[in-house]
Coordinates of C-alpha atoms in Angstrom, one line a residue:
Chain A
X1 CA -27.8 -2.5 -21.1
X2 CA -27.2 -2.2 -24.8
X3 CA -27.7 -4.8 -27.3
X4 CA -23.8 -4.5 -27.8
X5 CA -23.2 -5.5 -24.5
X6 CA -25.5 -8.7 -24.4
X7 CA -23.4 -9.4 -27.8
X8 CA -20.1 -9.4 -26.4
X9 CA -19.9 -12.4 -24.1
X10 CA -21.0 -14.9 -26.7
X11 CA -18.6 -13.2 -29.1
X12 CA -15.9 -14.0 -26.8
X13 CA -17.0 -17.5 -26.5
X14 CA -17.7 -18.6 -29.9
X15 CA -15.8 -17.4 -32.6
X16 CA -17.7 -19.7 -35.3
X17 CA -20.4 -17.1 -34.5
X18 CA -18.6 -14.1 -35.5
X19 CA -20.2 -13.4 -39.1
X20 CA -24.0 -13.5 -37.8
X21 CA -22.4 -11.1 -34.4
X22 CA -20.4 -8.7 -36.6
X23 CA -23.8 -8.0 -38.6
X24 CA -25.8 -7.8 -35.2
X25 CA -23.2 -5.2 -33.6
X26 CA -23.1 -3.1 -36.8
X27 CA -26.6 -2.3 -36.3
X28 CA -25.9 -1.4 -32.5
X29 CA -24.1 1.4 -31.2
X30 CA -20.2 1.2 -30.9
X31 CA -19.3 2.0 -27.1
X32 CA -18.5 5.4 -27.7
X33 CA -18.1 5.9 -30.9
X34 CA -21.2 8.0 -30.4
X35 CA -19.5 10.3 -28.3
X36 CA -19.9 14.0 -28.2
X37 CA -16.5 15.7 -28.8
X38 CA -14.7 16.4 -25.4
X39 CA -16.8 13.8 -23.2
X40 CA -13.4 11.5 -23.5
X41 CA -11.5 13.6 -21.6
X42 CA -13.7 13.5 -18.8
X43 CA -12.8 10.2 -17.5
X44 CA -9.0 11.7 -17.6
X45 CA -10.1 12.3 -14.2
X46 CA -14.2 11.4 -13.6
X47 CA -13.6 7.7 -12.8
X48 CA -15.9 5.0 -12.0
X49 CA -17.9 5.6 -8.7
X50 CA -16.2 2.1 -7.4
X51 CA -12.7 4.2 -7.0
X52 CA -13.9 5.5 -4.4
X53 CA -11.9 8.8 -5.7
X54 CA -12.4 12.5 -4.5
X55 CA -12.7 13.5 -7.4
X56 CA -16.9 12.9 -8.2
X57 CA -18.0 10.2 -10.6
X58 CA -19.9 11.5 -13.4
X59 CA -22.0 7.9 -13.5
X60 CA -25.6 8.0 -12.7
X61 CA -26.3 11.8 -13.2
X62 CA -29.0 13.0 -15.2
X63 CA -28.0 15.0 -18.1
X64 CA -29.4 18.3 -17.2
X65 CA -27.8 18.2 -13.5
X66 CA -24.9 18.0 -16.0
X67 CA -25.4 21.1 -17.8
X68 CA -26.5 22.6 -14.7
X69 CA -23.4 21.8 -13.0
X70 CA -21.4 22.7 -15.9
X71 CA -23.1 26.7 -16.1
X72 CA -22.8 26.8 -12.6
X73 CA -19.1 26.3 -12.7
X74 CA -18.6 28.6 -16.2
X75 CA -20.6 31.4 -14.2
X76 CA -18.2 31.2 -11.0
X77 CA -21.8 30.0 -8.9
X78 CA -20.2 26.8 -7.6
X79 CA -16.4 27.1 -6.0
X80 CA -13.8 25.0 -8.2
X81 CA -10.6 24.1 -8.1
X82 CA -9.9 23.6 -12.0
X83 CA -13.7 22.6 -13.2
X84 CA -14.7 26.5 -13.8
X85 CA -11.3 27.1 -16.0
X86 CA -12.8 23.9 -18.0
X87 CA -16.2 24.5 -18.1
X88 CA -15.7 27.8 -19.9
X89 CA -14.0 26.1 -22.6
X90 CA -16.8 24.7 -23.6
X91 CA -20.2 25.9 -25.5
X92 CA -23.8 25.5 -24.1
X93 CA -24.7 23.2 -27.4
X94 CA -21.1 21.0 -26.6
X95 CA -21.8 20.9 -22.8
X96 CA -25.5 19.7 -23.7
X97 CA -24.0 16.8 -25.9
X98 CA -21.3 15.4 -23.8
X99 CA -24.1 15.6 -21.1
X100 CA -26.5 13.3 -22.7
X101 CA -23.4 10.9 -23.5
X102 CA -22.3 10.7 -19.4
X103 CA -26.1 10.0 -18.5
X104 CA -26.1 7.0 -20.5
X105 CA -25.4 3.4 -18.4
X106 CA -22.4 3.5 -17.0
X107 CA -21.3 -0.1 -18.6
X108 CA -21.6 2.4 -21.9
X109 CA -18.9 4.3 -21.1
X110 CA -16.4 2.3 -18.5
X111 CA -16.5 -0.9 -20.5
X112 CA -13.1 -2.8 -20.9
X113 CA -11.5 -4.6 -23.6
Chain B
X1 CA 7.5 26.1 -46.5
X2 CA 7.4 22.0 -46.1
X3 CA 10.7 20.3 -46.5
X4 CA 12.3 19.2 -49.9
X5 CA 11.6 15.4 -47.6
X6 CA 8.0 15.8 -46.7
X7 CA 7.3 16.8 -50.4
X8 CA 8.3 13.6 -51.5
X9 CA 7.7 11.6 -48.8
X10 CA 4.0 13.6 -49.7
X11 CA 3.7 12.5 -53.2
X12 CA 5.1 9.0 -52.7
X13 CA 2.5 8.4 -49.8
X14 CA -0.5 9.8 -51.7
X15 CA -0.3 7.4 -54.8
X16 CA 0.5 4.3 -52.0
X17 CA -2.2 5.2 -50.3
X18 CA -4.4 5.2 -53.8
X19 CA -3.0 2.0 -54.5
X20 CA -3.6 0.1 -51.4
X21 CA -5.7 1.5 -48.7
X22 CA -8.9 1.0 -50.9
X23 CA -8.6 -2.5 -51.5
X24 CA -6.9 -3.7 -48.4
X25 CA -9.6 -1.7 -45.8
X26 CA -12.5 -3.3 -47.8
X27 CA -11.1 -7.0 -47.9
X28 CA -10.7 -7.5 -43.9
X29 CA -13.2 -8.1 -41.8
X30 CA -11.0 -7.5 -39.0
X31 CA -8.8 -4.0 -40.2
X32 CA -5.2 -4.3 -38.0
X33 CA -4.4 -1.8 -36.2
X34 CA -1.0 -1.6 -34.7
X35 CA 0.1 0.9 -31.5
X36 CA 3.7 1.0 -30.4
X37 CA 4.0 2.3 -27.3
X38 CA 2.5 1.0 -24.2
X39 CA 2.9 4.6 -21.8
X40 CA 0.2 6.7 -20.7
X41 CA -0.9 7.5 -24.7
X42 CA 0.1 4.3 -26.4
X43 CA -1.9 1.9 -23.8
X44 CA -4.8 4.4 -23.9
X45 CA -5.1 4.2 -27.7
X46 CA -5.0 0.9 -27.7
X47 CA -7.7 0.3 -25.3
X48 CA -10.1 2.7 -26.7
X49 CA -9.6 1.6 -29.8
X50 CA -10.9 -1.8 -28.7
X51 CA -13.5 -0.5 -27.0
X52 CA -14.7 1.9 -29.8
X53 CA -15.2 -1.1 -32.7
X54 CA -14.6 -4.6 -31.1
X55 CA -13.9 -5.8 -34.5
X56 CA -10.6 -4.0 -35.2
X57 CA -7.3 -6.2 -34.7
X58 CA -5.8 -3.8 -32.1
X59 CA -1.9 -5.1 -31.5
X60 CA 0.1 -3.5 -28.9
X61 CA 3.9 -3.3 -29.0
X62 CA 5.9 -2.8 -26.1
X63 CA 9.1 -4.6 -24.8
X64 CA 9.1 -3.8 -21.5
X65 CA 7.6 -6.2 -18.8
X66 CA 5.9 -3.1 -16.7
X67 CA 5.0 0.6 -17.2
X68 CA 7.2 3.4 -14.9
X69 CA 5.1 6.2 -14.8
X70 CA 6.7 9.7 -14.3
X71 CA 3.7 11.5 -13.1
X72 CA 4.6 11.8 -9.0
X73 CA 8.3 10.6 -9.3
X74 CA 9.3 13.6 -7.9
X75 CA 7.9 12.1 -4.6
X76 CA 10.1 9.4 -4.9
X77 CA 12.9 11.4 -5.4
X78 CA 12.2 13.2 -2.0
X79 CA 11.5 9.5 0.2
X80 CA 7.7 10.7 -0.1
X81 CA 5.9 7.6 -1.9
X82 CA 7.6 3.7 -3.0
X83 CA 8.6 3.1 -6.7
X84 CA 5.9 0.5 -6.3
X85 CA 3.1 3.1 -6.3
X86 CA 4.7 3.8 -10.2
X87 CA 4.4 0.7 -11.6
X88 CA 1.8 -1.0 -13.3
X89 CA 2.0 -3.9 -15.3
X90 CA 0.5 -5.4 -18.5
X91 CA -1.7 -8.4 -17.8
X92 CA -4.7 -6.6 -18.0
X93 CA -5.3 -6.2 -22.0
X94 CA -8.4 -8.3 -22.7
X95 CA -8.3 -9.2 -26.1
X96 CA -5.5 -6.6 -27.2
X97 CA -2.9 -8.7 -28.9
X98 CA 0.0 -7.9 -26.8
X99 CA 3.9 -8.3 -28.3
X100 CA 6.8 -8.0 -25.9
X101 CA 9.2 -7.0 -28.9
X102 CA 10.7 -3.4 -29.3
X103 CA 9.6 -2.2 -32.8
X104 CA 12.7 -1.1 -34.8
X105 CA 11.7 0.4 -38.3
X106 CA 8.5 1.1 -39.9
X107 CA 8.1 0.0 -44.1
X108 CA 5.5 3.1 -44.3
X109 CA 4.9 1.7 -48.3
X110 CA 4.3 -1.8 -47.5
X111 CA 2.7 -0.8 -44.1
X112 CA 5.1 -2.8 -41.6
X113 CA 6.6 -2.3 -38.7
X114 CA 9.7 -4.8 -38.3
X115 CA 10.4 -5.5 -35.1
X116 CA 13.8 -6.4 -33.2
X117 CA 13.6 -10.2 -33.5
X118 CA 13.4 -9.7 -37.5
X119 CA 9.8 -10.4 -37.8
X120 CA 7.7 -7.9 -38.8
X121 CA 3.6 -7.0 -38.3
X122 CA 1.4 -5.6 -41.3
X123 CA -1.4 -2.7 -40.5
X124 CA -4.1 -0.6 -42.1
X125 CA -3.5 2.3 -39.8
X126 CA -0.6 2.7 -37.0
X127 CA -0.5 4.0 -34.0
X128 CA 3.5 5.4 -33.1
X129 CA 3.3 6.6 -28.8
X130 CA 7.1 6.6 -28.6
X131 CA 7.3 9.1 -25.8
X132 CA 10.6 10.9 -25.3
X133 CA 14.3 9.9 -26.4
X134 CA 16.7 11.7 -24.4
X135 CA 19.9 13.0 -26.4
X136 CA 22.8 12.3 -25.2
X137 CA 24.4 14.5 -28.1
X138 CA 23.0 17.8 -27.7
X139 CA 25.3 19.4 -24.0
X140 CA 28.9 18.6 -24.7
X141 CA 30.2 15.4 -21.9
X142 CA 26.6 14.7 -21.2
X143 CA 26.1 11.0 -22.8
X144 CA 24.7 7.8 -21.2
X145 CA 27.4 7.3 -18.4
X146 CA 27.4 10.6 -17.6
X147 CA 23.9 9.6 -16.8
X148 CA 24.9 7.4 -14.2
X149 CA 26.5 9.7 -12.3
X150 CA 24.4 12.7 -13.3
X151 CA 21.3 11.1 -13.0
X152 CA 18.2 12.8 -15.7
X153 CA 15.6 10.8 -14.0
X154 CA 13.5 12.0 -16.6
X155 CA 11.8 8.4 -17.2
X156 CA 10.8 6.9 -14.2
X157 CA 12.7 3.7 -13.5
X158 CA 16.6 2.9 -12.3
X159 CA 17.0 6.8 -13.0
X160 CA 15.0 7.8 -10.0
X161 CA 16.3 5.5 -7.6
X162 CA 19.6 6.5 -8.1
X163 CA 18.4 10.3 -7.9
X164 CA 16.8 9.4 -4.6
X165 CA 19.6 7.7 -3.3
X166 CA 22.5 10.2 -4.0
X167 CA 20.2 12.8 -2.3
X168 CA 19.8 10.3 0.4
X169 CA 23.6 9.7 0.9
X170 CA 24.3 13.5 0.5
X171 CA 25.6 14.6 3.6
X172 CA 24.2 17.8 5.4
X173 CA 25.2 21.2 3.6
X174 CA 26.0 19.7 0.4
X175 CA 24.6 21.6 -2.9
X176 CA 22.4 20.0 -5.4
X177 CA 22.0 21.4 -9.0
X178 CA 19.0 20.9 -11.3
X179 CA 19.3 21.7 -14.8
X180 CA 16.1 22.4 -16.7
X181 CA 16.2 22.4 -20.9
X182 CA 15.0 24.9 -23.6
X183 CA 11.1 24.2 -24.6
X184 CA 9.6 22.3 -25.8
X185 CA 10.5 18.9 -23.3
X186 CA 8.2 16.3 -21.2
X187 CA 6.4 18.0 -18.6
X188 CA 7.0 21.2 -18.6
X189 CA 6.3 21.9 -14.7
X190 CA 8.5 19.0 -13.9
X191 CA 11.4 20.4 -13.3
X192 CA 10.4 22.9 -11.0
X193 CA 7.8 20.7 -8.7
X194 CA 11.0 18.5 -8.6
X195 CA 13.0 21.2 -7.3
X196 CA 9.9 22.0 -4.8
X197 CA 9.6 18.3 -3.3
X198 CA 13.7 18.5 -3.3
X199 CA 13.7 21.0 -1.2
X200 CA 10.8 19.8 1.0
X201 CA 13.5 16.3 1.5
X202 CA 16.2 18.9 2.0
X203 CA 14.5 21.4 4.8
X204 CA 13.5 18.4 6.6
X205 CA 16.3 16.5 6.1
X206 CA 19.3 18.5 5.7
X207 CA 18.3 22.0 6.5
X208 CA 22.1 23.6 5.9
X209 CA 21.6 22.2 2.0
X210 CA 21.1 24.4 -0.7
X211 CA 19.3 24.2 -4.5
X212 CA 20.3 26.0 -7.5
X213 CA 18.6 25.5 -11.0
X214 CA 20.3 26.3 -14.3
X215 CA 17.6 27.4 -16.6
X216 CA 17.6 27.4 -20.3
X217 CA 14.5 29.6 -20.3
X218 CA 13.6 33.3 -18.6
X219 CA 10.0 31.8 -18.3
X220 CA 8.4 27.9 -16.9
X221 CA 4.8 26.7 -16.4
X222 CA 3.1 28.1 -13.2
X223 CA 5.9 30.3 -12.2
X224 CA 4.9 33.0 -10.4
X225 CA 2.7 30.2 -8.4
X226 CA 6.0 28.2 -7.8
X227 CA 7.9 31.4 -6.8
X228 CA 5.6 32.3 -4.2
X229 CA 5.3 29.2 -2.7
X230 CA 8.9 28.7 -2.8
X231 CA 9.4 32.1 -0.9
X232 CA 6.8 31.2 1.5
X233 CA 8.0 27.3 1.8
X234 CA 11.8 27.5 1.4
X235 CA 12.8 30.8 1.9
X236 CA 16.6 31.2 1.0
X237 CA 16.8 27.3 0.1
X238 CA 15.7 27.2 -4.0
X239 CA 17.9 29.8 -6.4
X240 CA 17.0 30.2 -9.7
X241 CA 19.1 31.1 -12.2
X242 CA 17.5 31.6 -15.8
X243 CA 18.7 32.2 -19.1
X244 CA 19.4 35.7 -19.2
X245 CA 21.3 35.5 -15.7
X246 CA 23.4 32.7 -17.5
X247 CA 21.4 29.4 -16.7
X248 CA 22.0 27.8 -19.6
X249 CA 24.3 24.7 -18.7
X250 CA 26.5 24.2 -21.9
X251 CA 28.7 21.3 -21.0
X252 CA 29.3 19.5 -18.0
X253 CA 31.9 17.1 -16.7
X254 CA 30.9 14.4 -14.9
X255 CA 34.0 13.4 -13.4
X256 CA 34.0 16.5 -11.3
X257 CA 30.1 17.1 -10.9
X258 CA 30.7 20.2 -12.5
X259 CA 28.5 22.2 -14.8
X260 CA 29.5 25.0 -16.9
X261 CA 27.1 28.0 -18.1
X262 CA 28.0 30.7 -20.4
X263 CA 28.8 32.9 -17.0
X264 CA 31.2 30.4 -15.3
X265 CA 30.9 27.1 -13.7
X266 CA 29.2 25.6 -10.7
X267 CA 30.7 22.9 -9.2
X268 CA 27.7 20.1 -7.2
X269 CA 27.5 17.9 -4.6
X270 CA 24.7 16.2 -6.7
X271 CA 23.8 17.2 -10.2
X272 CA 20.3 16.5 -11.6
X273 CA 21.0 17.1 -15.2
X274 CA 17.5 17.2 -17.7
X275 CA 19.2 17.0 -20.9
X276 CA 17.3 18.2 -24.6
X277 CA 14.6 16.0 -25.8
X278 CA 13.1 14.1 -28.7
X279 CA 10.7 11.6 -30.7
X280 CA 11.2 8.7 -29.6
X281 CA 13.7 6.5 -32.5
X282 CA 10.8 4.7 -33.7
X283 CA 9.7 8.3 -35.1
X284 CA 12.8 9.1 -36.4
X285 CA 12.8 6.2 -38.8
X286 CA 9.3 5.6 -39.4
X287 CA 10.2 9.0 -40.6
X288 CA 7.5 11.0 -38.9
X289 CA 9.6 13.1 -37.1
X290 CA 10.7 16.6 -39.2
X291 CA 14.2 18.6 -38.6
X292 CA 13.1 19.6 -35.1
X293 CA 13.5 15.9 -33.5
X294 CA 9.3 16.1 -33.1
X295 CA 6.5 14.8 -35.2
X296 CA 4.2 16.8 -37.0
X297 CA 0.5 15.9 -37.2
X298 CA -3.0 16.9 -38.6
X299 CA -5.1 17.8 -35.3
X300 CA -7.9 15.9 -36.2
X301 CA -6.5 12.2 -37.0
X302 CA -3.2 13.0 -35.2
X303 CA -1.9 11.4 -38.8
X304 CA 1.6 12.6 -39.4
X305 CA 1.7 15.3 -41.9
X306 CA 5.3 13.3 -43.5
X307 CA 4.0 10.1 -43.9
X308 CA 0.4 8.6 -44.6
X309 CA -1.9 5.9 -42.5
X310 CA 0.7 6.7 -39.8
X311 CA -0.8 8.5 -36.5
X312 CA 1.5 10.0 -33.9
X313 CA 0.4 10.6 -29.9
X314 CA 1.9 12.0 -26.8
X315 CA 4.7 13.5 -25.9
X316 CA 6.1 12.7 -29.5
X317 CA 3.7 14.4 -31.6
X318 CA 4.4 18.6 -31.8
X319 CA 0.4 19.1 -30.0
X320 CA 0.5 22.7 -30.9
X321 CA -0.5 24.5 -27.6
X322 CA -1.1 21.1 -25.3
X323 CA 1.6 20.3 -23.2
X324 CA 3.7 17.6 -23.2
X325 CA 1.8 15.4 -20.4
X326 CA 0.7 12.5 -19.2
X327 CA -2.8 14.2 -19.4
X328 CA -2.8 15.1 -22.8
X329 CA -1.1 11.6 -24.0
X330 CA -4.8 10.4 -22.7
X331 CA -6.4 12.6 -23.7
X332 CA -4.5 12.7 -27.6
X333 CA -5.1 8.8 -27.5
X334 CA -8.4 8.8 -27.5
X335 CA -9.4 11.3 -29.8
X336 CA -6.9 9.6 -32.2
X337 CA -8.5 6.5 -31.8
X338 CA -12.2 7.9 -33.0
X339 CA -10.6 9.2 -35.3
X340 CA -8.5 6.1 -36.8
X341 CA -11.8 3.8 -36.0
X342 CA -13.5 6.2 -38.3
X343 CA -11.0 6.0 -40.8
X344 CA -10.7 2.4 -41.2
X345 CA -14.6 2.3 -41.7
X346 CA -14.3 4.6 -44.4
X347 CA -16.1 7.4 -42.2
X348 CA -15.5 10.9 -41.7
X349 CA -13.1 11.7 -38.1
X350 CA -15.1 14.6 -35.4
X351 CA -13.2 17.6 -34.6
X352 CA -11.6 16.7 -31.1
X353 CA -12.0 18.7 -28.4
X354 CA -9.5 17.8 -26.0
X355 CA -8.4 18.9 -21.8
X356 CA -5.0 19.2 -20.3
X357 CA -4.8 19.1 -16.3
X358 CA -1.5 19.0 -14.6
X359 CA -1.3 18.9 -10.9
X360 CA 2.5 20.0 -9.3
X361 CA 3.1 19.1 -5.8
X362 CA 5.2 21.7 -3.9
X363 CA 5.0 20.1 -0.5
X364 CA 2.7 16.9 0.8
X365 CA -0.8 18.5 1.2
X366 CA 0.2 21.6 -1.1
X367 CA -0.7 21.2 -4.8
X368 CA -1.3 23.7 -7.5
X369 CA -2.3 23.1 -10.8
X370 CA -2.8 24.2 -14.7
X371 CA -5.6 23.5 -16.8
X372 CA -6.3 24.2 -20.5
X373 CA -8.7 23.3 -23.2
X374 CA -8.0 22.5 -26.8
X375 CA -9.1 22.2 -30.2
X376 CA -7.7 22.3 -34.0
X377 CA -7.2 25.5 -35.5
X378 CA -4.7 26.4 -38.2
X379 CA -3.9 23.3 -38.4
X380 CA -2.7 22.5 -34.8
X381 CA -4.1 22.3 -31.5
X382 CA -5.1 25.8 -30.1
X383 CA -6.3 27.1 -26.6
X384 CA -10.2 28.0 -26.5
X385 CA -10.2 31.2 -25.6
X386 CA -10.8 32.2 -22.3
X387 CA -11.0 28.7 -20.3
X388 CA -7.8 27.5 -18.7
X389 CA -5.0 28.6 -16.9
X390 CA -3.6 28.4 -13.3
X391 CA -4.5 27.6 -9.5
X392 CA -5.3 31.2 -8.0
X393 CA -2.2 32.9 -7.1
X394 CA -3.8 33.9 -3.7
X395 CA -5.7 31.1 -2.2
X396 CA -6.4 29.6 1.8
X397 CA -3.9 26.5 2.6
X398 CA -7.6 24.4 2.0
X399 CA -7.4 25.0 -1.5
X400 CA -3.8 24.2 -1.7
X401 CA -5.0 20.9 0.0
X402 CA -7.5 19.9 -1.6
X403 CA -5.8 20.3 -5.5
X404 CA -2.9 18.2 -3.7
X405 CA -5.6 15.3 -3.1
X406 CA -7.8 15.7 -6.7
X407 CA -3.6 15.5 -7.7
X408 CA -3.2 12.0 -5.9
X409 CA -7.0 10.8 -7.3
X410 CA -6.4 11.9 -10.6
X411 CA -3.3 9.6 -10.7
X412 CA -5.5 6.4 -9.4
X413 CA -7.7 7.2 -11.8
X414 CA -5.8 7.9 -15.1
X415 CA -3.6 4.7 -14.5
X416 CA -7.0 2.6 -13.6
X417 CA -8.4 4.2 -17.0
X418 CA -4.7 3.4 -18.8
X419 CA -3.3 -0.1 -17.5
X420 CA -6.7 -1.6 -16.1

C-alpha cells in the first residue's frame, strides 16, 4: 500500500484536514499519473482478477513474466487471439515500462474515485 | 490551410488564454475540471481524472438517468441478450460531482459551460464526450419521425426496441433493408455484425426472409472476414450492394418503406436506415467542431485545435486512424485525462500510446475481431506500423469461439472499468 492510499480515507472524512493532506499527497505518487505510456489501455480489457473474466488479470505478475509474455506473443511463440497484433506495436524499452507499472499493488492501479 | 474561423478563433483564444489561465490555475487549490458526456469516454475521463490527482474538482454532466450502451445491441436486435444487460446506471461516482442537466453552450472566453436550466458551471480545462448527433438533414425524407418508423437504432435505447420488435412482428418471407453511411460514422463494423446477428434471428426464425444492405462505401471494416462467414453462415440470405453497384440510399419515404438509390428503388418490409453522422451539438457550439461536422484535436492533449483549454474525446473528436469505438472512447479518455491533469499542474503531457480492439459477433459462439495500435504523428493519431489488423481469415470454429467469449468479457470489463 502507498502512502496515498493510507491518505485517502482520512481525506474523505475530514475536510478541515485538507491543507496538511494536499502537502502529504504531493510528495506521494498520484495513482497513475506515473504511468508508462500505453499501460492505460490495458485495463480496456485486463480487469481486476475479482471479475472472474476470461480474459487474464494482469494483477499480481511480476514484471519480467510481463515482458516475457509480451516477446512471446510479438515473436508468434505463444498462440493469440489479438495479444500478438498488440504486442508488436509496442517497443522492448515501452513493454519494459508499462511492465513495471502492472506489477505494482493492484490497489495502485484499480483504485476508484 | 486552417479556416478564415479557426484563425481567429486562434488568435482570440491565445491572448485569453495569456490573460487568464496563469492566474486562475495558480489561485485554486482545487482546479475544476468539467466533462460533459457521461458514455463510454466521458464517464472514463471523468473517473480517471479523479483517480490521477484527487485534488482536481472533476464535475460530470450528463442528463440522462442511465447509460445505453451500443456495444452488443445488435444482440438485442436479434432476441439474443435483454436491454437490461445494456444499461448501467450512475450512482456509482464517488466524489465526482455529478449534474443531471444537459449542457447547452460553452462561453469558451469566460470558460463556462451554461447549462439548460440557465445556470452555468466555470472550469480551468473541459472535457466535451458528446458522442454522435444523428442528422436528420443530410438523406432527403429521412428526419426524426421517419425514425420511428425507419428505426436507426444507432444509440442504444427506445431505437433498438423498436428495431427488435418490427423484426419480431415481421412475418415469414418479408425483406429487411439496412442502409450503412459514407465514413467516417460510429462503429464502423456495426453495420455489418448487425446485418450478421439479423440474419442469425432470420435463418432461425424466418428462414424464407431475405437481407439487402445499401452501402455508401465499396469497402467496410473486416470485410473479407464478414463475407466469408456470411457465405459459410447465410448462404443466399445477406446481399450486399455497395456504392459502385448503386448502394447509396439517396432519399427514402417512410410512408411506403421505400428507399431510393441512384439505380432505382427498393421497396422493404422493414427498413433499418443508419443515417450520416456528427459531433455531438454541444461541439457545434462550443465551436470545436470544423466544416466537416467533427472536432479537430492535438493528439497529445486531445485539446481542440479551434478553441483553447477545451479537450474533445470519442466518437466526437476526428482520432486520425482510431476508430470510432467504444474502445477507443476509453482508451482516448484516459490519455486525455494525463494529459489535462498535467496541464492544470503546469506540467508537460506524455505522448499517448493508445489500443483499439473491436470484437463483431456474426453468430452466438462466432466472433471475429480487429485490433490496432496508435500514436501521434503528423499531428494526428497514426497506426504503429506493423501491429494490428484482423482475426485470421482461416481459422478452427475454437478460435471463432473463443474471440466471441474475450468479446462478451471485454464488455463486463470495460463497463465495470467505465460506470463502476
Amino acid at each position: 500500500m502507498t502512502s496515498h492510499d493510507m491518505m485517502r480515507p482520512k481525506n474523505r472524512r475530514g475536510r478541515s484536514f485538507a491543507p496538511v493532506l494536499v502537502a502529504a499527497l504531493a510528495a506521494s505518487a498520484p495513482t497513475w499519473a506515473g504511468a508508462a505510456p500505453g499501460a492505460a489501455a490495458c485495463t480496456g480489457c485486463h480487469g481486476p482478477a475479482a471479475l472472474g473474466s476470461a480474459i487474464p488479470s494482469l494483477d499480481g505478475h511480476a514484471a519480467d513474466d510481463i515482458v516475457a509474455q509480451m516477446q512471446a506473443f510479438r515473436s508468434g511463440e505463444r498462440e493469440a487471439t489479438v495479444m500478438d497484433r498488440i504486442a508488436r506495436g509496442y517497443t522492448e524499452e515501452e513493454t519494459r515500462a508499462i511492465a513495471e507499472w502492472l506489477a505494482k499493488p493492484e490497489a495502485a492501479r484499480h483504485a476508484q474515485p | 490551410m486552417p479556416s478564415r474561423r479557426a484563425l481567429i478563433g486562434g488568435a482570440a483564444a491565445s491572448v485569453a488564454a495569456a490573460v487568464l489561465a496563469a492566474p486562475q490555475v495558480r489561485a485554486q487549490a482545487q482546479p475544476s475540471v468539467v466533462v460533459v458526456g457521461g458514455g463510454f469516454a466521458g464517464a472514463s475521463c471523468a473517473r480517471a481524472l479523479k483517480q490521477l490527482d484527487r485534488d482536481l474538482a472533476v464535475t460530470l454532466i450528463e442528463p440522462e438517468t442511465a447509460y445505453l450502451a451500443c456495444p452488443f445491441s445488435n444482440a438485442v436486435l436479434a432476441g439474443l441478450r435483454g436491454i437490461d444487460a445494456q444499461t448501467f446506471g450512475y450512482d456509482r461516482f464517488g466524489d465526482i460531482g455529478f449534474i443531471r442537466k444537459r449542457a447547452v453552450a460553452v462561453d469558451a472566453e469566460r470558460r463556462r459551460v451554461r447549462l439548460d436550466d440557465g445556470t452555468d458551471i466555470g472550469y480551468v480545462r473541459l472535457v466535451l464526450a458528446p458522442g454522435v448527433d444523428l442528422r436528420f438533414d443530410a438523406l432527403p425524407g429521412y428526419d426524426e419521425a421517419a425514425a420511428e418508423i425507419m428505426p436507426h437504432a444507432w444509440k442504444a435505447g427506445p431505437q433498438t426496441l423498436l428495431l427488435r420488435d418490427q423484426l419480431a412482428a415481421m412475418p415469414d418471407g418479408g425483406v429487411v433493408i439496412l442502409s450503412a453511411p459514407a465514413n467516417p460514422f460510429r462503429c464502423p463494423p456495426g453495420p455489418y455484425e448487425r446485418a450478421s446477428l439479423i440474419a442469425h434471428y432470420l435463418k432461425t426464425s424466418k428462414p424464407r426472409s431475405k437481407l439487402i444492405i445499401l452501402d455508401a462505401k465499396d469497402a467496410f471494416s473486416k470485410q473479407r472476414l464478414f463475407e466469408a462467414a456470411w457465405r459459410e453462415l447465410y448462404p443466399g440470405l445477406i446481399e450486399w450492394v455497395p456504392l459502385s453497384s448503386g448502394g447509396r440510399v439517396t432519399e427514402v419515404d417512410p410512408a411506403t418503406r421505400t428507399l431510393v438509390t441512384e439505380f432505382g428503388s427498393h421497396k422493404a418490409d422493414i427498413a433499418n436506415v443508419i443515417p450520416p453522422q456528427r459531433a455531438g451539438r454541444i461541439a457545434q457550439s462550443a465551436g470545436v467542431a470544423d466544416q466537416t461536422g467533427w472536432c479537430p484535436i492535438d493528439p497529445v492533449t486531445f485539446e481542440s485545435r479551434l478553441q483553447p483549454a477545451i479537450h474533445v474525446v470519442g466518437d466526437a473528436a476526428i482520432g486520425g486512424a482510431m476508430p470510432k469505438s467504444a474502445f477507443s472512447a476509453n482508451a482516448q479518455a484516459k490519455a486525455c485525462a494525463a494529459a489535462v491533469a498535467a496541464l492544470v499542474r503546469e506540467r508537460q503531457p506524455a505522448q499517448p500510446k493508445l489500443i483499439n480492439t473491436c470484437y463483431s459477433l456474426i453468430a452466438p459462439g462466432y466472433g471475429i475481431s480487429i485490433a490496432g495500435v496508435y500514436q501521434p504523428r503528423d499531428g494526428l493519431l497514426a497506426e504503429v506500423e506493423g501491429a494490428g489488423g484482423t482475426s485470421p481469415l482461416e481459422a478452427p470454429s475454437s478460435v471463432r469461439e473463443l474471440e466471441a467469449a474475450y468479446a462478451e468479457d471485454w464488455f463486463r470489463t470495460i463497463t465495470s472499468e467505465v460506470f463502476g
